[in-house]
PDB file of C-alpha atoms in Angstrom:
ATOM      1  CA  UNK T   1      38.370   9.712 -10.208  1.00 57.00           C
ATOM      2  CA  UNK T   2      37.274   8.848 -13.703  1.00 62.00           C
ATOM      3  CA  UNK T   3      34.954  11.332 -15.349  1.00 61.00           C
ATOM      4  CA  UNK T   4      32.895  10.337 -18.342  1.00 58.00           C
ATOM      5  CA  UNK T   5      32.253  13.188 -20.745  1.00 54.00           C
ATOM      6  CA  UNK T   6      29.390  12.666 -23.146  1.00 53.00           C
ATOM      7  CA  UNK T   7      29.026  14.345 -26.490  1.00 49.00           C
ATOM      8  CA  UNK T   8      26.307  16.855 -27.039  1.00 50.00           C
ATOM      9  CA  UNK T   9      23.276  14.981 -28.284  1.00 50.00           C
ATOM     10  CA  UNK T  10      21.365  17.869 -29.827  1.00 55.00           C
ATOM     11  CA  UNK T  11      20.566  21.542 -29.524  1.00 68.00           C
ATOM     12  CA  UNK T  12      17.024  20.755 -28.403  1.00 86.00           C
ATOM     13  CA  UNK T  13      15.845  20.872 -24.808  1.00 90.00           C
ATOM     14  CA  UNK T  14      15.039  17.362 -23.624  1.00 93.00           C
ATOM     15  CA  UNK T  15      11.953  16.955 -21.436  1.00 94.00           C
ATOM     16  CA  UNK T  16      12.339  14.710 -18.380  1.00 93.00           C
ATOM     17  CA  UNK T  17       9.053  13.844 -16.618  1.00 94.00           C
ATOM     18  CA  UNK T  18       8.958  13.370 -12.847  1.00 93.00           C
ATOM     19  CA  UNK T  19       6.278  11.553 -10.845  1.00 92.00           C
ATOM     20  CA  UNK T  20       6.566  13.693  -7.704  1.00 93.00           C
ATOM     21  CA  UNK T  21       6.096  17.359  -6.769  1.00 94.00           C
ATOM     22  CA  UNK T  22       9.863  17.984  -6.949  1.00 96.00           C
ATOM     23  CA  UNK T  23      13.206  16.219  -7.422  1.00 96.00           C
ATOM     24  CA  UNK T  24      16.583  17.112  -5.950  1.00 96.00           C
ATOM     25  CA  UNK T  25      19.197  18.343  -8.412  1.00 96.00           C
ATOM     26  CA  UNK T  26      21.676  15.519  -7.808  1.00 95.00           C
ATOM     27  CA  UNK T  27      18.915  12.933  -8.280  1.00 95.00           C
ATOM     28  CA  UNK T  28      17.772  14.658 -11.466  1.00 96.00           C
ATOM     29  CA  UNK T  29      21.273  14.465 -12.949  1.00 95.00           C
ATOM     30  CA  UNK T  30      21.276  10.711 -12.298  1.00 95.00           C
ATOM     31  CA  UNK T  31      17.732  10.314 -13.673  1.00 93.00           C
ATOM     32  CA  UNK T  32      18.567  11.919 -17.006  1.00 92.00           C
ATOM     33  CA  UNK T  33      21.882   9.984 -17.194  1.00 91.00           C
ATOM     34  CA  UNK T  34      24.021  13.129 -17.128  1.00 91.00           C
ATOM     35  CA  UNK T  35      26.217  11.509 -14.452  1.00 93.00           C
ATOM     36  CA  UNK T  36      26.842   7.926 -13.375  1.00 92.00           C
ATOM     37  CA  UNK T  37      26.672   8.380  -9.608  1.00 92.00           C
ATOM     38  CA  UNK T  38      25.633  10.679  -6.808  1.00 90.00           C
ATOM     39  CA  UNK T  39      29.291  11.286  -5.978  1.00 92.00           C
ATOM     40  CA  UNK T  40      29.973  12.490  -9.499  1.00 94.00           C
ATOM     41  CA  UNK T  41      26.895  14.738  -9.329  1.00 94.00           C
ATOM     42  CA  UNK T  42      28.122  16.214  -6.039  1.00 94.00           C
ATOM     43  CA  UNK T  43      31.530  17.109  -7.504  1.00 94.00           C
ATOM     44  CA  UNK T  44      30.094  18.631 -10.698  1.00 95.00           C
ATOM     45  CA  UNK T  45      27.555  20.707  -8.747  1.00 95.00           C
ATOM     46  CA  UNK T  46      30.117  21.934  -6.202  1.00 95.00           C
ATOM     47  CA  UNK T  47      32.464  22.917  -9.045  1.00 94.00           C
ATOM     48  CA  UNK T  48      29.741  25.175 -10.479  1.00 94.00           C
ATOM     49  CA  UNK T  49      29.404  23.158 -13.699  1.00 95.00           C
ATOM     50  CA  UNK T  50      25.608  22.787 -13.447  1.00 96.00           C
ATOM     51  CA  UNK T  51      23.189  25.601 -14.259  1.00 96.00           C
ATOM     52  CA  UNK T  52      19.584  25.744 -13.090  1.00 97.00           C
ATOM     53  CA  UNK T  53      17.328  28.196 -14.918  1.00 96.00           C
ATOM     54  CA  UNK T  54      20.399  29.847 -16.442  1.00 94.00           C
ATOM     55  CA  UNK T  55      22.323  30.389 -13.190  1.00 95.00           C
ATOM     56  CA  UNK T  56      25.121  28.320 -11.652  1.00 95.00           C
ATOM     57  CA  UNK T  57      23.777  26.242  -8.770  1.00 95.00           C
ATOM     58  CA  UNK T  58      26.022  24.961  -5.974  1.00 95.00           C
ATOM     59  CA  UNK T  59      23.263  23.236  -3.976  1.00 94.00           C
ATOM     60  CA  UNK T  60      22.991  19.521  -4.773  1.00 88.00           C
ATOM     61  CA  UNK T  61      19.742  19.356  -2.770  1.00 92.00           C
ATOM     62  CA  UNK T  62      18.130  22.145  -4.833  1.00 95.00           C
ATOM     63  CA  UNK T  63      14.481  21.238  -5.393  1.00 97.00           C
ATOM     64  CA  UNK T  64      13.539  21.205  -9.058  1.00 96.00           C
ATOM     65  CA  UNK T  65       9.902  21.541 -10.052  1.00 96.00           C
ATOM     66  CA  UNK T  66       8.169  21.207 -13.427  1.00 96.00           C
ATOM     67  CA  UNK T  67       9.233  24.094 -15.662  1.00 95.00           C
ATOM     68  CA  UNK T  68      12.794  24.315 -14.309  1.00 97.00           C
ATOM     69  CA  UNK T  69      15.667  23.807 -16.749  1.00 96.00           C
ATOM     70  CA  UNK T  70      19.040  22.220 -16.035  1.00 96.00           C
ATOM     71  CA  UNK T  71      22.140  22.704 -18.227  1.00 95.00           C
ATOM     72  CA  UNK T  72      25.267  20.576 -17.975  1.00 93.00           C
ATOM     73  CA  UNK T  73      27.963  19.647 -20.513  1.00 89.00           C
ATOM     74  CA  UNK T  74      26.232  21.514 -23.364  1.00 88.00           C
ATOM     75  CA  UNK T  75      22.959  19.624 -22.795  1.00 94.00           C
ATOM     76  CA  UNK T  76      19.745  21.135 -21.489  1.00 96.00           C
ATOM     77  CA  UNK T  77      16.887  19.286 -19.815  1.00 96.00           C
ATOM     78  CA  UNK T  78      13.465  20.583 -18.748  1.00 96.00           C
ATOM     79  CA  UNK T  79      11.651  19.134 -15.740  1.00 96.00           C
ATOM     80  CA  UNK T  80       8.091  18.235 -16.733  1.00 94.00           C
ATOM     81  CA  UNK T  81       5.088  16.744 -15.006  1.00 92.00           C
ATOM     82  CA  UNK T  82       4.470  13.100 -15.741  1.00 83.00           C
ATOM     83  CA  UNK T  83       1.257  12.819 -17.738  1.00 73.00           C
ATOM     84  CA  UNK T  84      -0.562   9.829 -16.352  1.00 65.00           C
TER      85      UNK T  84
END
């Protein structure tokens, strides 16, 4: 399997707005372009490479809500509410 590693974009936390009450972790990784596919997200999560709120998360169906942070490959994203 090919794995694409991206360079760290910045030290800042990037806000990612969602339109729903929650989003599953694997879907969030695809939304913020951290991974190219759900299969890649599954492997990275199961290998313990993804951190949610500072702790390794092995559940790809983990529900993320506004305020949660996700760290992966030296990048950090914050789930935010979409301001209509």
